[in-house]
PDB file of C-alpha atoms in Angstrom:
ATOM      1  CA  MET A  28      86.651 119.919 -69.365  1.00  0.00           C
ATOM      2  CA  LYS A  29      88.549 121.093 -72.362  1.00  0.00           C
ATOM      3  CA  SER A  30      86.994 122.127 -75.566  1.00  0.00           C
ATOM      4  CA  GLY A  31      87.945 123.082 -79.113  1.00  0.00           C
ATOM      5  CA  ALA A  32      85.416 124.168 -80.157  1.00  0.00           C
ATOM      6  CA  THR A  33      85.226 128.006 -81.942  1.00  0.00           C
ATOM      7  CA  THR A  34      81.753 128.357 -82.922  1.00  0.00           C
ATOM      8  CA  VAL A  35      78.356 127.366 -81.179  1.00  0.00           C
ATOM      9  CA  ALA A  36      78.229 124.400 -83.753  1.00  0.00           C
ATOM     10  CA  GLU A  37      81.256 123.661 -82.763  1.00  0.00           C
ATOM     11  CA  LEU A  38      80.664 123.145 -79.330  1.00  0.00           C
ATOM     12  CA  ARG A  39      77.063 121.312 -79.994  1.00  0.00           C
ATOM     13  CA  ALA A  40      78.592 118.770 -82.071  1.00  0.00           C
ATOM     14  CA  GLU A  41      81.782 117.876 -79.621  1.00  0.00           C
ATOM     15  CA  GLY A  42      79.008 116.586 -76.983  1.00  0.00           C
ATOM     16  CA  VAL A  43      80.881 117.337 -74.191  1.00  0.00           C
ATOM     17  CA  TYR A  44      78.064 120.151 -72.902  1.00  0.00           C
ATOM     18  CA  ARG A  45      74.291 119.475 -72.326  1.00  0.00           C
ATOM     19  CA  ILE A  46      71.530 121.872 -71.558  1.00  0.00           C
ATOM     20  CA  LEU A  47      69.457 119.280 -69.844  1.00  0.00           C
ATOM     21  CA  THR A  48      66.167 119.071 -67.864  1.00  0.00           C
ATOM     22  CA  PRO A  49      66.213 116.877 -64.314  1.00  0.00           C
ATOM     23  CA  ASP A  50      64.597 114.416 -66.114  1.00  0.00           C
ATOM     24  CA  GLU A  51      66.476 114.608 -68.987  1.00  0.00           C
ATOM     25  CA  CYS A  52      69.844 114.046 -66.654  1.00  0.00           C
ATOM     26  CA  VAL A  53      68.064 110.507 -65.330  1.00  0.00           C
ATOM     27  CA  ALA A  54      67.298 109.476 -69.242  1.00  0.00           C
ATOM     28  CA  LEU A  55      70.776 109.604 -69.916  1.00  0.00           C
ATOM     29  CA  GLY A  56      71.497 106.747 -67.361  1.00  0.00           C
ATOM     30  CA  LEU A  57      75.367 107.607 -67.287  1.00  0.00           C
ATOM     31  CA  ASP A  58      77.463 106.998 -63.914  1.00  0.00           C
ATOM     32  CA  ASN A  59      79.068 110.219 -63.414  1.00  0.00           C
ATOM     33  CA  LEU A  60      77.420 113.961 -64.287  1.00  0.00           C
ATOM     34  CA  VAL A  61      79.233 117.108 -63.746  1.00  0.00           C
ATOM     35  CA  LEU A  62      76.585 119.760 -63.039  1.00  0.00           C
ATOM     36  CA  HIS A  63      76.991 123.327 -63.865  1.00  0.00           C
ATOM     37  CA  PRO A  64      74.215 125.344 -63.267  1.00  0.00           C
ATOM     38  CA  LEU A  65      75.762 128.487 -62.361  1.00  0.00           C
ATOM     39  CA  ALA A  66      77.290 128.446 -65.851  1.00  0.00           C
ATOM     40  CA  GLY A  67      77.488 130.854 -68.872  1.00  0.00           C
ATOM     41  CA  GLY A  68      76.215 133.881 -67.302  1.00  0.00           C
ATOM     42  CA  MET A  69      73.489 132.591 -65.454  1.00  0.00           C
ATOM     43  CA  PRO A  70      71.968 134.973 -62.796  1.00  0.00           C
ATOM     44  CA  VAL A  71      72.402 133.428 -59.500  1.00  0.00           C
ATOM     45  CA  ASP A  72      69.432 132.852 -57.846  1.00  0.00           C
ATOM     46  CA  GLU A  73      68.555 131.291 -60.810  1.00  0.00           C
ATOM     47  CA  GLY A  74      71.332 128.920 -61.041  1.00  0.00           C
ATOM     48  CA  GLY A  75      71.287 128.683 -57.304  1.00  0.00           C
ATOM     49  CA  ALA A  76      67.647 126.967 -57.013  1.00  0.00           C
ATOM     50  CA  ALA A  77      68.721 124.546 -60.108  1.00  0.00           C
ATOM     51  CA  CYS A  78      71.273 123.691 -56.925  1.00  0.00           C
ATOM     52  CA  GLY A  79      68.608 123.386 -54.802  1.00  0.00           C
ATOM     53  CA  CYS A  80      66.501 121.613 -57.319  1.00  0.00           C
ATOM     54  CA  SER A  81      69.513 118.051 -57.099  1.00  0.00           C
ATOM     55  CA  ARG A  82      69.437 118.403 -53.445  1.00  0.00           C
ATOM     56  CA  SER A  83      65.643 117.883 -53.350  1.00  0.00           C
ATOM     57  CA  GLY A  84      65.665 115.013 -55.032  1.00  0.00           C
ATOM     58  CA  CYS A  85      64.732 115.607 -58.592  1.00  0.00           C
ATOM     59  CA  CYS A  86      67.485 113.431 -60.024  1.00  0.00           C
ATOM     60  CA  ARG A  87      67.139 110.861 -56.984  1.00  0.00           C
ATOM     61  CA  GLY A  88      66.152 108.155 -60.099  1.00  0.00           C
ATOM     62  CA  SER A  89      69.348 108.342 -60.730  1.00  0.00           C
ATOM     63  CA  ARG A  90      70.964 107.522 -57.334  1.00  0.00           C
ATOM     64  CA  GLY A  91      68.282 106.189 -55.071  1.00  0.00           C
ATOM     65  CA  ASP A  92      65.827 108.287 -52.733  1.00  0.00           C
ATOM     66  CA  PRO A  93      67.635 110.804 -50.961  1.00  0.00           C
ATOM     67  CA  ASP A  94      67.422 110.507 -46.869  1.00  0.00           C
ATOM     68  CA  PRO A  95      64.678 112.697 -45.289  1.00  0.00           C
ATOM     69  CA  GLU A  96      66.714 113.669 -42.126  1.00  0.00           C
ATOM     70  CA  SER A  97      70.532 114.381 -44.045  1.00  0.00           C
ATOM     71  CA  ASP A  98      70.742 118.348 -44.530  1.00  0.00           C
ATOM     72  CA  LEU A  99      71.732 117.623 -48.307  1.00  0.00           C
ATOM     73  CA  TYR A 100      68.134 117.750 -48.995  1.00  0.00           C
ATOM     74  CA  PRO A 101      66.102 120.413 -48.071  1.00  0.00           C
ATOM     75  CA  GLU A 102      62.244 120.588 -48.923  1.00  0.00           C
ATOM     76  CA  PRO A 103      61.511 121.281 -52.735  1.00  0.00           C
ATOM     77  CA  VAL A 104      60.455 124.509 -53.297  1.00  0.00           C
ATOM     78  CA  ASP A 105      57.892 125.846 -55.852  1.00  0.00           C
ATOM     79  CA  ARG A 106      59.975 126.734 -59.203  1.00  0.00           C
ATOM     80  CA  PRO A 107      59.550 126.502 -62.535  1.00  0.00           C
ATOM     81  CA  ARG A 108      62.103 123.005 -64.298  1.00  0.00           C
ATOM     82  CA  HIS A 109      65.563 124.130 -64.738  1.00  0.00           C
ATOM     83  CA  ARG A 110      67.770 123.413 -67.512  1.00  0.00           C
ATOM     84  CA  TRP A 111      71.154 122.635 -66.286  1.00  0.00           C
ATOM     85  CA  SER A 112      73.940 122.781 -67.958  1.00  0.00           C
ATOM     86  CA  THR A 113      76.217 119.648 -67.750  1.00  0.00           C
ATOM     87  CA  ALA A 114      79.837 118.057 -68.321  1.00  0.00           C
ATOM     88  CA  VAL A 115      78.997 114.676 -69.159  1.00  0.00           C
ATOM     89  CA  MET A 116      82.267 112.992 -68.080  1.00  0.00           C
ATOM     90  CA  THR A 117      84.259 112.193 -71.011  1.00  0.00           C
ATOM     91  CA  LEU A 118      87.677 110.492 -71.784  1.00  0.00           C
ATOM     92  CA  ALA A 119      90.744 112.265 -72.556  1.00  0.00           C
ATOM     93  CA  VAL A 120      93.910 111.639 -75.108  1.00  0.00           C
ATOM     94  CA  ASP A 121      96.981 113.005 -73.877  1.00  0.00           C
ATOM     95  CA  VAL A 122     100.907 112.385 -74.927  1.00  0.00           C
ATOM     96  CA  PHE A 123     103.287 111.437 -72.311  1.00  0.00           C
ATOM     97  CA  LEU A 124     107.171 111.802 -71.785  1.00  0.00           C
ATOM     98  CA  ARG A 125     109.138 108.705 -69.259  1.00  0.00           C
ATOM     99  CA  ASP A 126     111.769 110.036 -67.611  1.00  0.00           C
ATOM    100  CA  ALA A 127     115.267 108.720 -66.381  1.00  0.00           C
ATOM    101  CA  ASP A 128     113.296 107.338 -63.528  1.00  0.00           C
ATOM    102  CA  GLY A 129     111.186 105.462 -65.818  1.00  0.00           C
ATOM    103  CA  GLN A 130     108.024 108.022 -63.998  1.00  0.00           C
ATOM    104  CA  TRP A 131     105.707 109.872 -66.577  1.00  0.00           C
ATOM    105  CA  ASN A 132     104.807 112.982 -67.375  1.00  0.00           C
ATOM    106  CA  VAL A 133     101.979 114.140 -69.176  1.00  0.00           C
ATOM    107  CA  LEU A 134     102.164 116.931 -71.410  1.00  0.00           C
ATOM    108  CA  ASP A 135      99.847 119.857 -71.905  1.00  0.00           C
ATOM    109  CA  VAL A 136      97.348 119.759 -74.544  1.00  0.00           C
ATOM    110  CA  PRO A 137      98.946 121.826 -77.309  1.00  0.00           C
ATOM    111  CA  GLU A 138      97.399 125.342 -78.448  1.00  0.00           C
ATOM    112  CA  GLY A 139      94.183 124.382 -81.756  1.00  0.00           C
ATOM    113  CA  CYS A 140      93.745 120.466 -79.818  1.00  0.00           C
ATOM    114  CA  ASN A 141      91.450 118.725 -78.872  1.00  0.00           C
ATOM    115  CA  ASP A 142      91.846 116.399 -76.204  1.00  0.00           C
ATOM    116  CA  SER A 143      88.309 114.447 -76.035  1.00  0.00           C
ATOM    117  CA  ALA A 144      88.473 110.220 -77.123  1.00  0.00           C
ATOM    118  CA  GLY A 145      85.008 109.985 -76.365  1.00  0.00           C
ATOM    119  CA  PHE A 146      82.241 109.813 -73.569  1.00  0.00           C
ATOM    120  CA  GLU A 147      82.939 107.626 -70.368  1.00  0.00           C
ATOM    121  CA  ASN A 148      80.903 105.288 -71.519  1.00  0.00           C
ATOM    122  CA  TRP A 149      82.406 104.790 -74.878  1.00  0.00           C
ATOM    123  CA  ARG A 150      84.978 102.066 -73.214  1.00  0.00           C
ATOM    124  CA  GLU A 151      82.483  99.365 -73.667  1.00  0.00           C
ATOM    125  CA  THR A 152      80.201 100.332 -76.042  1.00  0.00           C
ATOM    126  CA  VAL A 153      82.782 102.069 -79.222  1.00  0.00           C
ATOM    127  CA  TRP A 154      86.191 101.199 -78.029  1.00  0.00           C
ATOM    128  CA  GLY A 155      85.723  98.119 -76.389  1.00  0.00           C
ATOM    129  CA  SER A 156      82.964  96.632 -77.896  1.00  0.00           C
ATOM    130  CA  ALA A 157      82.438  93.645 -80.063  1.00  0.00           C
ATOM    131  CA  PRO A 158      82.488  95.281 -83.441  1.00  0.00           C
ATOM    132  CA  VAL A 159      86.465  96.927 -82.562  1.00  0.00           C
ATOM    133  CA  ARG A 160      87.388  93.386 -81.338  1.00  0.00           C
ATOM    134  CA  ALA A 161      86.477  91.459 -84.258  1.00  0.00           C
ATOM    135  CA  LEU A 162      88.484  93.795 -86.106  1.00  0.00           C
ATOM    136  CA  GLY A 163      91.821  92.818 -84.220  1.00  0.00           C
ATOM    137  CA  ALA A 164      91.954  95.848 -82.629  1.00  0.00           C
ATOM    138  CA  THR A 165      93.938  95.743 -79.293  1.00  0.00           C
ATOM    139  CA  TYR A 166      94.924  98.347 -77.743  1.00  0.00           C
ATOM    140  CA  LEU A 167      91.640 100.396 -77.618  1.00  0.00           C
ATOM    141  CA  PRO A 168      89.839  97.790 -76.244  1.00  0.00           C
ATOM    142  CA  VAL A 169      91.702  97.923 -73.157  1.00  0.00           C
ATOM    143  CA  LEU A 170      89.711 100.913 -72.176  1.00  0.00           C
ATOM    144  CA  ALA A 171      87.058  98.246 -71.485  1.00  0.00           C
ATOM    145  CA  SER A 172      88.509  97.627 -68.241  1.00  0.00           C
ATOM    146  CA  SER A 173      91.197 100.083 -67.498  1.00  0.00           C
ATOM    147  CA  ASP A 174      93.020 103.229 -68.997  1.00  0.00           C
ATOM    148  CA  LEU A 175      94.856 102.776 -72.044  1.00  0.00           C
ATOM    149  CA  TYR A 176      98.817 103.436 -71.988  1.00  0.00           C
ATOM    150  CA  VAL A 177     100.866 103.462 -74.974  1.00  0.00           C
ATOM    151  CA  GLU A 178     104.222 102.889 -74.984  1.00  0.00           C
ATOM    152  CA  ALA A 179     106.857 104.738 -77.616  1.00  0.00           C
ATOM    153  CA  SER A 180     107.527 101.616 -78.706  1.00  0.00           C
ATOM    154  CA  ASP A 181     103.960 100.869 -79.569  1.00  0.00           C
ATOM    155  CA  VAL A 182     102.449 104.140 -81.296  1.00  0.00           C
ATOM    156  CA  PRO A 183     103.408 102.999 -84.313  1.00  0.00           C
ATOM    157  CA  GLU A 184     101.293  99.923 -84.230  1.00  0.00           C
ATOM    158  CA  PHE A 185      98.607 101.845 -82.650  1.00  0.00           C
ATOM    159  CA  LEU A 186      98.251 104.069 -85.470  1.00  0.00           C
ATOM    160  CA  ARG A 187      97.990 101.240 -87.783  1.00  0.00           C
ATOM    161  CA  GLU A 188      95.068 100.261 -85.136  1.00  0.00           C
ATOM    162  CA  ILE A 189      93.888 104.071 -85.584  1.00  0.00           C
ATOM    163  CA  ALA A 190      93.964 103.549 -89.396  1.00  0.00           C
ATOM    164  CA  LEU A 191      92.263  99.750 -89.604  1.00  0.00           C
ATOM    165  CA  LEU A 192      89.230 101.419 -87.401  1.00  0.00           C
ATOM    166  CA  ARG A 193      88.748 104.454 -89.641  1.00  0.00           C
ATOM    167  CA  GLU A 194      88.875 102.200 -92.448  1.00  0.00           C
ATOM    168  CA  HIS A 195      86.307 100.343 -90.890  1.00  0.00           C
ATOM    169  CA  LEU A 196      84.341 102.877 -89.404  1.00  0.00           C
ATOM    170  CA  GLU A 197      80.698 103.204 -91.259  1.00  0.00           C
ATOM    171  CA  ALA A 198      80.034  99.670 -90.280  1.00  0.00           C
ATOM    172  CA  VAL A 199      81.551 100.142 -86.543  1.00  0.00           C
ATOM    173  CA  ALA A 200      79.728 102.875 -86.405  1.00  0.00           C
ATOM    174  CA  GLY A 201      76.334 101.288 -87.159  1.00  0.00           C
ATOM    175  CA  ASP A 202      77.315  97.936 -85.403  1.00  0.00           C
ATOM    176  CA  VAL A 203      77.775 100.198 -81.921  1.00  0.00           C
ATOM    177  CA  GLY A 204      74.615 102.536 -82.859  1.00  0.00           C
ATOM    178  CA  LYS A 205      77.148 106.250 -82.969  1.00  0.00           C
ATOM    179  CA  PRO A 206      77.390 108.282 -85.720  1.00  0.00           C
ATOM    180  CA  SER A 207      80.408 107.728 -87.707  1.00  0.00           C
ATOM    181  CA  ASP A 208      81.019 111.468 -87.510  1.00  0.00           C
ATOM    182  CA  VAL A 209      81.129 111.835 -83.913  1.00  0.00           C
ATOM    183  CA  ILE A 210      83.460 108.435 -83.834  1.00  0.00           C
ATOM    184  CA  GLY A 211      85.585 110.026 -86.535  1.00  0.00           C
ATOM    185  CA  SER A 212      85.980 113.196 -84.591  1.00  0.00           C
ATOM    186  CA  ARG A 213      87.453 111.185 -81.376  1.00  0.00           C
ATOM    187  CA  LEU A 214      89.363 109.067 -83.934  1.00  0.00           C
ATOM    188  CA  ASP A 215      91.178 112.381 -85.235  1.00  0.00           C
ATOM    189  CA  ASN A 216      92.090 113.260 -81.726  1.00  0.00           C
ATOM    190  CA  ILE A 217      93.509 109.983 -80.655  1.00  0.00           C
ATOM    191  CA  GLU A 218      95.466 110.245 -83.786  1.00  0.00           C
ATOM    192  CA  ALA A 219      96.744 113.470 -83.630  1.00  0.00           C
ATOM    193  CA  ALA A 220      97.622 112.945 -80.602  1.00  0.00           C
ATOM    194  CA  ALA A 221      99.626 109.615 -81.261  1.00  0.00           C
ATOM    195  CA  LEU A 222     101.537 111.533 -84.151  1.00  0.00           C
ATOM    196  CA  ARG A 223     102.123 114.159 -81.548  1.00  0.00           C
ATOM    197  CA  ALA A 224     103.777 111.447 -79.396  1.00  0.00           C
ATOM    198  CA  ARG A 225     105.527 109.493 -82.108  1.00  0.00           C
ATOM    199  CA  GLU A 226     107.243 113.162 -82.961  1.00  0.00           C
ATOM    200  CA  ILE A 227     108.857 113.474 -80.025  1.00  0.00           C
ATOM    201  CA  GLY A 228     109.586 109.744 -78.898  1.00  0.00           C
ATOM    202  CA  GLY A 229     106.792 109.958 -75.970  1.00  0.00           C
ATOM    203  CA  GLY A 230     103.443 107.588 -75.315  1.00  0.00           C
ATOM    204  CA  VAL A 231      99.812 108.291 -75.685  1.00  0.00           C
ATOM    205  CA  LEU A 232      97.489 107.943 -72.548  1.00  0.00           C
ATOM    206  CA  ILE A 233      93.451 107.617 -72.942  1.00  0.00           C
ATOM    207  CA  TRP A 234      91.922 107.578 -69.750  1.00  0.00           C
TER     208      TRP A 234
END
């Protein structure tokens, strides 16, 4: 996971990293969670206990009851409620170039740029939502069913679609139940990538 944050407030606003209890992880209702119980200088004993907590089935509500015969699920031990640092699976926006053989090569994200294009569930809940489709958007809704590849020749039209969404940002945000500034910041990242792609004759990939 990449972050362009330079302050604690910016990191929180990005929404990529969260500090959660096991119950709060379940309550998110997401299909994918990347756990980092040893991140941020946490003591090894504390982080290891949190790992054991996950194997013991504290979060089994998200995946079903664990197999009691499996070595992956040792007996729970008494411990305080731990908060885990989690990286919620997110969409990334990148620029790619095609070589002479037509193979695409993804370029590194430039220093100071942010590649976050929203959370994984935004495929359906934001970019592929009915309000976005109702605007006439055709590129971003593709994310509801697959990754999005915008070829170099289509980048100008893709930029016009981004401008269309920005024009109706408040209405879309209200309809999908997301903060407009959060959606807007992801649109900023997508637009920045599209502008970089246009400058070098490349395409845009959101995956």
